[in-house]
CSV table of N, CA and C in Angstrom, one decimal:
chain,number,residue,atom,x,y,z
A,1,UNK,N,4.3,12.1,12.7
A,1,UNK,CA,4.7,12.2,11.3
A,1,UNK,C,6.2,11.6,11.1
A,2,UNK,N,6.4,10.9,10.1
A,2,UNK,CA,7.7,10.4,9.8
A,2,UNK,C,8.3,11.2,8.7
A,3,UNK,N,9.5,11.6,8.9
A,3,UNK,CA,10.2,12.4,7.9
A,3,UNK,C,11.3,11.6,7.2
A,4,UNK,N,11.3,11.6,5.9
A,4,UNK,CA,12.3,10.9,5.0
A,4,UNK,C,12.9,11.9,4.1
A,5,UNK,N,14.0,11.4,3.5
A,5,UNK,CA,14.7,12.3,2.5
A,5,UNK,C,14.8,11.5,1.2
A,6,UNK,N,14.9,12.3,0.1
A,6,UNK,CA,15.0,11.7,-1.2
A,6,UNK,C,15.3,12.8,-2.3
A,7,UNK,N,15.4,12.4,-3.5
A,7,UNK,CA,15.7,13.3,-4.6
A,7,UNK,C,14.6,13.3,-5.6
A,8,UNK,N,14.2,14.5,-6.0
A,8,UNK,CA,13.1,14.7,-7.0
A,8,UNK,C,13.6,14.2,-8.3
A,9,UNK,N,12.9,13.2,-8.9
A,9,UNK,CA,13.3,12.7,-10.2
A,9,UNK,C,12.3,13.1,-11.3
A,10,UNK,N,11.1,13.6,-11.0
A,10,UNK,CA,10.2,14.1,-12.0
A,10,UNK,C,9.1,14.9,-11.3
A,11,UNK,N,8.5,15.8,-12.1
A,11,UNK,CA,7.4,16.6,-11.6
A,11,UNK,C,6.2,16.2,-12.4
A,12,UNK,N,5.0,16.0,-11.8
A,12,UNK,CA,3.8,15.5,-12.5
A,12,UNK,C,2.9,16.7,-12.6
A,13,UNK,N,1.9,16.6,-13.5
A,13,UNK,CA,1.0,17.8,-13.8
A,13,UNK,C,0.1,18.1,-12.7
A,14,UNK,N,-0.2,17.2,-11.8
A,14,UNK,CA,-1.2,17.4,-10.8
A,14,UNK,C,-0.6,17.9,-9.4
A,15,UNK,N,0.6,18.6,-9.5
A,15,UNK,CA,1.2,19.1,-8.3
A,15,UNK,C,1.9,18.1,-7.4
A,16,UNK,N,2.1,16.9,-8.0
A,16,UNK,CA,2.9,15.9,-7.3
A,16,UNK,C,4.3,15.8,-7.9
A,17,UNK,N,5.2,15.3,-7.1
A,17,UNK,CA,6.6,15.1,-7.5
A,17,UNK,C,6.9,13.6,-7.2
A,18,UNK,N,7.7,13.0,-8.1
A,18,UNK,CA,8.2,11.7,-7.8
A,18,UNK,C,9.6,11.8,-7.1
A,19,UNK,N,9.7,11.1,-6.0
A,19,UNK,CA,10.9,11.2,-5.2
A,19,UNK,C,11.6,9.9,-5.1
A,20,UNK,N,12.8,9.8,-5.5
A,20,UNK,CA,13.6,8.6,-5.4
A,20,UNK,C,14.2,8.5,-4.0
A,21,UNK,N,13.9,7.4,-3.3
A,21,UNK,CA,14.2,7.2,-1.9
A,21,UNK,C,15.0,5.9,-1.8
A,22,UNK,N,16.1,6.0,-1.1
A,22,UNK,CA,16.9,4.7,-0.8
A,22,UNK,C,16.1,3.9,0.2
A,23,UNK,N,16.3,2.6,0.1
A,23,UNK,CA,15.6,1.7,1.1
A,23,UNK,C,16.3,1.8,2.4
A,24,UNK,N,15.6,1.5,3.5
A,24,UNK,CA,16.1,1.5,4.8
A,24,UNK,C,15.6,0.4,5.6
A,25,UNK,N,15.8,0.4,6.9
A,25,UNK,CA,15.4,-0.8,7.7
A,25,UNK,C,13.9,-1.0,7.7
A,26,UNK,N,13.0,0.0,7.6
A,26,UNK,CA,11.6,-0.3,7.5
A,26,UNK,C,11.2,-1.0,6.2
A,27,UNK,N,12.0,-0.9,5.2
A,27,UNK,CA,11.7,-1.6,3.9
A,27,UNK,C,12.0,-3.1,4.0
A,28,UNK,N,12.8,-3.5,4.9
A,28,UNK,CA,13.2,-4.9,4.9
A,28,UNK,C,12.0,-5.9,5.1
A,29,UNK,N,11.2,-5.5,6.1
A,29,UNK,CA,10.0,-6.3,6.4
A,29,UNK,C,8.9,-6.3,5.4
A,30,UNK,N,8.9,-5.2,4.6
A,30,UNK,CA,7.8,-5.0,3.7
A,30,UNK,C,7.9,-5.9,2.5
A,31,UNK,N,8.9,-5.7,1.7
A,31,UNK,CA,9.1,-6.5,0.5
A,31,UNK,C,8.2,-6.1,-0.7
A,32,UNK,N,7.5,-5.0,-0.6
A,32,UNK,CA,6.6,-4.6,-1.7
A,32,UNK,C,7.4,-4.1,-2.9
A,33,UNK,N,8.6,-3.8,-2.8
A,33,UNK,CA,9.4,-3.3,-4.0
A,33,UNK,C,10.2,-4.4,-4.7
A,34,UNK,N,10.0,-5.6,-4.4
A,34,UNK,CA,10.8,-6.7,-5.0
A,34,UNK,C,12.3,-6.6,-4.9
A,35,UNK,N,12.8,-6.1,-3.8
A,35,UNK,CA,14.2,-6.1,-3.6
A,35,UNK,C,14.9,-4.9,-4.3
A,36,UNK,N,14.2,-4.0,-4.8
A,36,UNK,CA,14.9,-2.8,-5.5
A,36,UNK,C,15.7,-2.0,-4.4
A,37,UNK,N,16.8,-1.5,-4.9
A,37,UNK,CA,17.6,-0.7,-4.0
A,37,UNK,C,17.0,0.7,-3.7
A,38,UNK,N,16.2,1.2,-4.6
A,38,UNK,CA,15.6,2.5,-4.4
A,38,UNK,C,14.1,2.3,-4.7
A,39,UNK,N,13.3,3.1,-4.1
A,39,UNK,CA,11.8,3.2,-4.4
A,39,UNK,C,11.5,4.6,-4.8
A,40,UNK,N,10.3,4.7,-5.5
A,40,UNK,CA,9.9,6.0,-5.9
A,40,UNK,C,8.5,6.3,-5.2
A,41,UNK,N,8.5,7.4,-4.6
A,41,UNK,CA,7.3,7.9,-3.9
A,41,UNK,C,6.7,9.1,-4.6
A,42,UNK,N,5.4,9.1,-4.7
A,42,UNK,CA,4.7,10.3,-5.2
A,42,UNK,C,4.2,11.1,-4.1
A,43,UNK,N,4.7,12.4,-4.0
A,43,UNK,CA,4.4,13.2,-2.9
A,43,UNK,C,3.9,14.6,-3.4
A,44,UNK,N,3.0,15.2,-2.6
A,44,UNK,CA,2.6,16.6,-2.8
A,44,UNK,C,3.8,17.5,-2.8
A,45,UNK,N,3.8,18.5,-3.6
A,45,UNK,CA,5.0,19.4,-3.7
A,45,UNK,C,4.6,20.8,-3.5
A,46,UNK,N,4.2,21.2,-2.3
A,46,UNK,CA,3.8,22.6,-2.0
A,46,UNK,C,4.9,23.6,-2.0
A,47,UNK,N,6.2,23.1,-1.8
A,47,UNK,CA,7.3,24.0,-1.7
A,47,UNK,C,7.9,24.3,-3.0
A,48,UNK,N,7.4,23.6,-4.1
A,48,UNK,CA,7.9,23.9,-5.4
A,48,UNK,C,9.3,23.4,-5.7
A,49,UNK,N,9.6,22.2,-5.2
A,49,UNK,CA,10.9,21.6,-5.5
A,49,UNK,C,11.1,21.3,-6.9
A,50,UNK,N,12.3,21.3,-7.4
A,50,UNK,CA,12.5,21.1,-8.9
A,50,UNK,C,13.3,19.7,-9.0
A,51,UNK,N,13.3,19.2,-10.2
A,51,UNK,CA,14.0,17.9,-10.5
A,51,UNK,C,15.4,18.1,-10.1
A,52,UNK,N,15.9,17.0,-9.5
A,52,UNK,CA,17.3,17.0,-9.0
A,52,UNK,C,17.6,17.5,-7.6
A,53,UNK,N,16.6,18.2,-7.0
A,53,UNK,CA,16.8,18.7,-5.7
A,53,UNK,C,16.6,17.6,-4.6
A,54,UNK,N,17.4,17.7,-3.6
A,54,UNK,CA,17.3,16.8,-2.4
A,54,UNK,C,16.3,17.4,-1.5
A,55,UNK,N,15.3,16.6,-1.1
A,55,UNK,CA,14.2,17.2,-0.3
A,55,UNK,C,13.9,16.3,0.9
A,56,UNK,N,13.2,16.8,1.9
A,56,UNK,CA,12.6,16.1,3.0
A,56,UNK,C,11.1,16.0,2.7
A,57,UNK,N,10.5,14.9,3.0
A,57,UNK,CA,9.1,14.8,2.9
A,57,UNK,C,8.5,14.0,4.1
A,58,UNK,N,7.3,14.3,4.5
A,58,UNK,CA,6.7,13.7,5.6
A,58,UNK,C,5.5,12.8,5.2
A,59,UNK,N,5.4,11.7,6.0
A,59,UNK,CA,4.2,10.8,5.7
A,59,UNK,C,3.7,10.4,7.1
A,60,UNK,N,2.4,10.2,7.2
A,60,UNK,CA,1.8,9.8,8.4
A,60,UNK,C,2.1,8.3,8.7
A,61,UNK,N,2.5,8.0,9.9
A,61,UNK,CA,2.8,6.6,10.2
A,61,UNK,C,1.5,5.8,10.3
A,62,UNK,N,0.4,6.4,10.6
A,62,UNK,CA,-0.9,5.7,10.7
A,62,UNK,C,-1.2,5.2,9.3
A,63,UNK,N,-0.9,6.0,8.3
A,63,UNK,CA,-1.2,5.6,6.9
A,63,UNK,C,-0.4,4.3,6.5
A,64,UNK,N,0.8,4.2,7.0
A,64,UNK,CA,1.7,3.1,6.7
A,64,UNK,C,1.1,1.8,7.4
A,65,UNK,N,0.6,2.0,8.7
A,65,UNK,CA,0.1,0.8,9.4
A,65,UNK,C,-1.2,0.4,8.7
A,66,UNK,N,-2.1,1.3,8.4
A,66,UNK,CA,-3.4,1.0,7.8
A,66,UNK,C,-3.2,0.3,6.5
A,67,UNK,N,-2.3,0.9,5.7
A,67,UNK,CA,-2.0,0.3,4.4
A,67,UNK,C,-1.4,-1.1,4.4
A,68,UNK,N,-0.5,-1.3,5.4
A,68,UNK,CA,0.1,-2.6,5.6
A,68,UNK,C,-1.0,-3.6,6.0
A,69,UNK,N,-1.9,-3.2,6.9
A,69,UNK,CA,-3.0,-4.1,7.3
A,69,UNK,C,-3.9,-4.5,6.1
A,70,UNK,N,-4.3,-3.5,5.3
A,70,UNK,CA,-5.2,-3.7,4.2
A,70,UNK,C,-4.5,-4.6,3.1
A,71,UNK,N,-3.3,-4.3,2.9
A,71,UNK,CA,-2.6,-5.0,1.8
A,71,UNK,C,-2.2,-6.5,2.2
A,72,UNK,N,-1.8,-6.7,3.4
A,72,UNK,CA,-1.3,-8.0,3.8
A,72,UNK,C,-2.2,-8.8,4.7
A,73,UNK,N,-2.9,-8.2,5.6
A,73,UNK,CA,-3.7,-9.0,6.5
A,73,UNK,C,-5.1,-9.2,6.0
A,74,UNK,N,-5.8,-8.1,5.5
A,74,UNK,CA,-7.2,-8.2,5.1
A,74,UNK,C,-7.4,-9.4,4.1
A,75,UNK,N,-6.6,-9.5,3.0
A,75,UNK,CA,-6.9,-10.6,2.1
A,75,UNK,C,-6.9,-12.0,2.8
A,76,UNK,N,-6.0,-12.2,3.8
A,76,UNK,CA,-5.9,-13.4,4.5
A,76,UNK,C,-7.1,-13.6,5.4
A,77,UNK,N,-7.5,-12.6,6.1
A,77,UNK,CA,-8.7,-12.7,6.9
A,77,UNK,C,-9.9,-13.0,6.1
A,78,UNK,N,-10.1,-12.4,5.0
A,78,UNK,CA,-11.3,-12.6,4.1
A,78,UNK,C,-11.2,-14.1,3.6
A,79,UNK,N,-10.0,-14.6,3.3
A,79,UNK,CA,-9.8,-15.9,2.9
A,79,UNK,C,-10.2,-16.9,3.9
A,80,UNK,N,-9.9,-16.6,5.2
A,80,UNK,CA,-10.2,-17.5,6.3
A,80,UNK,C,-11.8,-17.5,6.5
A,81,UNK,N,-12.4,-16.3,6.4
A,81,UNK,CA,-13.8,-16.2,6.4
A,81,UNK,C,-14.5,-17.0,5.3
A,82,UNK,N,-13.9,-16.9,4.1
A,82,UNK,CA,-14.4,-17.6,3.0
A,82,UNK,C,-14.3,-19.1,3.2
A,83,UNK,N,-13.2,-19.6,3.7
A,83,UNK,CA,-13.0,-21.0,4.0
A,83,UNK,C,-14.0,-21.5,5.1
A,84,UNK,N,-14.3,-20.7,6.1
A,84,UNK,CA,-15.2,-21.0,7.1
A,84,UNK,C,-16.6,-21.1,6.5
A,85,UNK,N,-17.0,-20.1,5.6
A,85,UNK,CA,-18.3,-20.2,5.0
A,85,UNK,C,-18.4,-21.4,4.1
A,86,UNK,N,-17.3,-21.8,3.4
A,86,UNK,CA,-17.2,-23.0,2.7
A,86,UNK,C,-17.4,-24.3,3.5
A,87,UNK,N,-16.8,-24.2,4.7
A,87,UNK,CA,-17.0,-25.3,5.7
A,87,UNK,C,-18.5,-25.5,6.0
A,88,UNK,N,-19.1,-24.3,6.3
A,88,UNK,CA,-20.5,-24.3,6.7
A,88,UNK,C,-21.4,-24.9,5.5
A,89,UNK,N,-21.0,-24.5,4.3
A,89,UNK,CA,-21.8,-25.0,3.2
A,89,UNK,C,-21.6,-26.5,3.0
A,90,UNK,N,-20.4,-26.9,3.3
A,90,UNK,CA,-20.1,-28.4,3.2
A,90,UNK,C,-20.8,-29.2,4.2
A,91,UNK,N,-21.2,-28.6,5.3
A,91,UNK,CA,-21.9,-29.3,6.4
A,91,UNK,C,-23.3,-29.7,6.0
A,92,UNK,N,-23.8,-29.0,5.0
A,92,UNK,CA,-25.2,-29.3,4.5
A,92,UNK,C,-25.2,-30.6,3.8
A,93,UNK,N,-24.1,-31.1,3.4
A,93,UNK,CA,-24.0,-32.4,2.8
A,93,UNK,C,-24.2,-32.4,1.3
A,94,UNK,N,-24.4,-31.2,0.7
A,94,UNK,CA,-24.6,-31.2,-0.7
A,94,UNK,C,-23.3,-31.2,-1.5
A,95,UNK,N,-22.2,-30.8,-0.8
A,95,UNK,CA,-20.8,-30.8,-1.4
A,95,UNK,C,-19.8,-31.3,-0.4
A,96,UNK,N,-18.7,-31.8,-0.9
A,96,UNK,CA,-17.6,-32.2,0.0
A,96,UNK,C,-17.1,-31.1,0.8
A,97,UNK,N,-17.0,-31.3,2.1
A,97,UNK,CA,-16.6,-30.2,3.0
A,97,UNK,C,-15.2,-29.6,2.7
A,98,UNK,N,-14.2,-30.5,2.4
A,98,UNK,CA,-12.9,-30.0,2.1
A,98,UNK,C,-12.9,-29.2,0.8
A,99,UNK,N,-13.6,-29.7,-0.2
A,99,UNK,CA,-13.6,-28.9,-1.5
A,99,UNK,C,-14.3,-27.6,-1.3
A,100,UNK,N,-15.4,-27.6,-0.5
A,100,UNK,CA,-16.1,-26.3,-0.2
A,100,UNK,C,-15.2,-25.3,0.5
A,101,UNK,N,-14.4,-25.8,1.5
A,101,UNK,CA,-13.5,-24.9,2.2
A,101,UNK,C,-12.4,-24.3,1.3
A,102,UNK,N,-11.9,-25.2,0.4
A,102,UNK,CA,-10.9,-24.7,-0.6
A,102,UNK,C,-11.5,-23.6,-1.5
A,103,UNK,N,-12.6,-23.9,-2.1
A,103,UNK,CA,-13.3,-23.0,-3.0
A,103,UNK,C,-13.6,-21.7,-2.2
A,104,UNK,N,-14.2,-21.8,-1.0
A,104,UNK,CA,-14.5,-20.6,-0.2
A,104,UNK,C,-13.3,-19.8,0.1
A,105,UNK,N,-12.2,-20.5,0.5
A,105,UNK,CA,-10.9,-19.8,0.8
A,105,UNK,C,-10.4,-19.0,-0.4
A,106,UNK,N,-10.4,-19.7,-1.6
A,106,UNK,CA,-9.9,-19.0,-2.8
A,106,UNK,C,-10.8,-17.8,-3.2
A,107,UNK,N,-12.1,-18.1,-3.1
A,107,UNK,CA,-13.0,-17.0,-3.4
A,107,UNK,C,-12.9,-15.8,-2.4
A,108,UNK,N,-12.7,-16.1,-1.1
A,108,UNK,CA,-12.5,-15.1,-0.1
A,108,UNK,C,-11.2,-14.3,-0.4
A,109,UNK,N,-10.1,-15.0,-0.7
A,109,UNK,CA,-8.9,-14.3,-1.0
A,109,UNK,C,-9.0,-13.4,-2.2
A,110,UNK,N,-9.7,-13.8,-3.3
A,110,UNK,CA,-10.0,-13.0,-4.4
A,110,UNK,C,-10.8,-11.7,-4.0
A,111,UNK,N,-11.8,-11.9,-3.2
A,111,UNK,CA,-12.6,-10.8,-2.7
A,111,UNK,C,-11.7,-9.8,-1.9
A,112,UNK,N,-10.8,-10.4,-1.1
A,112,UNK,CA,-9.9,-9.6,-0.4
A,112,UNK,C,-9.0,-8.7,-1.3
A,113,UNK,N,-8.5,-9.3,-2.4
A,113,UNK,CA,-7.6,-8.6,-3.3
A,113,UNK,C,-8.4,-7.5,-4.0
A,114,UNK,N,-9.7,-7.8,-4.3
A,114,UNK,CA,-10.5,-6.7,-4.9
A,114,UNK,C,-10.7,-5.6,-3.9
A,115,UNK,N,-10.9,-6.0,-2.7
A,115,UNK,CA,-11.0,-4.9,-1.6
A,115,UNK,C,-9.7,-4.1,-1.5
A,116,UNK,N,-8.5,-4.7,-1.7
A,116,UNK,CA,-7.3,-3.9,-1.6
A,116,UNK,C,-7.2,-3.0,-2.8
A,117,UNK,N,-7.6,-3.4,-4.0
A,117,UNK,CA,-7.6,-2.5,-5.2
A,117,UNK,C,-8.6,-1.4,-5.0
A,118,UNK,N,-9.8,-1.6,-4.4
A,118,UNK,CA,-10.8,-0.6,-4.2
A,118,UNK,C,-10.3,0.4,-3.2
A,119,UNK,N,-9.6,-0.1,-2.1
A,119,UNK,CA,-9.0,0.8,-1.1
A,119,UNK,C,-8.0,1.7,-1.7
A,120,UNK,N,-7.1,1.1,-2.5
A,120,UNK,CA,-6.1,1.9,-3.2
A,120,UNK,C,-6.7,3.0,-4.1
A,121,UNK,N,-7.7,2.6,-4.8
A,121,UNK,CA,-8.3,3.7,-5.7
A,121,UNK,C,-9.0,4.8,-4.9
A,122,UNK,N,-9.6,4.4,-3.7
A,122,UNK,CA,-10.3,5.4,-2.9
A,122,UNK,C,-9.2,6.4,-2.3
A,123,UNK,N,-8.0,5.9,-2.0
A,123,UNK,CA,-7.0,6.8,-1.4
A,123,UNK,C,-6.2,7.6,-2.5
A,124,UNK,N,-6.2,7.2,-3.7
A,124,UNK,CA,-5.4,7.8,-4.7
A,124,UNK,C,-5.8,9.3,-5.0
A,125,UNK,N,-7.0,9.6,-4.7
A,125,UNK,CA,-7.4,11.0,-4.9
A,125,UNK,C,-7.5,11.8,-3.6
A,126,UNK,N,-7.1,11.2,-2.5
A,126,UNK,CA,-7.2,11.9,-1.2
A,126,UNK,C,-5.8,12.5,-0.8
A,127,UNK,N,-5.7,13.8,-0.9
A,127,UNK,CA,-4.4,14.5,-0.6
A,127,UNK,C,-4.0,14.3,0.9
A,128,UNK,N,-4.9,14.1,1.8
A,128,UNK,CA,-4.6,14.0,3.2
A,128,UNK,C,-3.7,12.8,3.5
A,129,UNK,N,-3.7,11.8,2.7
A,129,UNK,CA,-3.0,10.6,2.9
A,129,UNK,C,-1.6,10.5,2.1
A,130,UNK,N,-1.5,11.4,1.2
A,130,UNK,CA,-0.2,11.4,0.4
A,130,UNK,C,0.9,12.0,1.2
A,131,UNK,N,2.1,11.5,0.9
A,131,UNK,CA,3.3,12.2,1.5
A,131,UNK,C,3.4,13.6,1.0
A,132,UNK,N,4.1,14.5,1.7
A,132,UNK,CA,4.2,15.9,1.4
A,132,UNK,C,5.6,16.4,1.5
A,133,UNK,N,6.2,17.0,0.4
A,133,UNK,CA,7.5,17.6,0.5
A,133,UNK,C,7.4,18.8,1.5
A,134,UNK,N,8.3,18.8,2.4
A,134,UNK,CA,8.3,19.9,3.5
A,134,UNK,C,9.5,20.8,3.4
A,135,UNK,N,10.6,20.4,2.8
A,135,UNK,CA,11.8,21.2,2.8
A,135,UNK,C,12.7,20.8,1.6
A,136,UNK,N,13.4,21.8,1.1
A,136,UNK,CA,14.4,21.6,0.0
A,136,UNK,C,15.8,21.8,0.7
A,137,UNK,N,16.7,20.8,0.5
A,137,UNK,CA,18.0,20.9,1.1
A,137,UNK,C,18.9,21.6,0.2
A,138,UNK,N,19.8,22.4,0.7
A,138,UNK,CA,20.8,23.1,-0.1
A,138,UNK,C,20.2,24.2,-0.9
A,139,UNK,N,19.1,24.8,-0.3
A,139,UNK,CA,18.3,25.8,-1.0
A,139,UNK,C,18.5,27.2,-0.4
């Protein structure tokens, strides 16, 4: 488990808290936040932290690795598979091979992006993968 710290900025109705977290070295390679200085994390709040409190929260490192793979690698792999299928379709002679590869690659990439969205939706209701507030500091 990886433990991070941040400040509660809002409480949500479903037992979640939004935590403002400063960027650190792990964020440099990701780039998902478009260069923002702070990011906001939604975490389970079983300790009952209030807005403005400084907290520690934990998240599973395996979730980070799987999420990074699904978001960044999977669409590219599916695009390559689509391009290969386009190549095979072009070998039949009915369409130009290069055009078929391009169309297959673009279609594969779009399918990969849809897969990312479906993966995100499937995890949004799973409390096991959400970060969890574990401690209130100065309490």
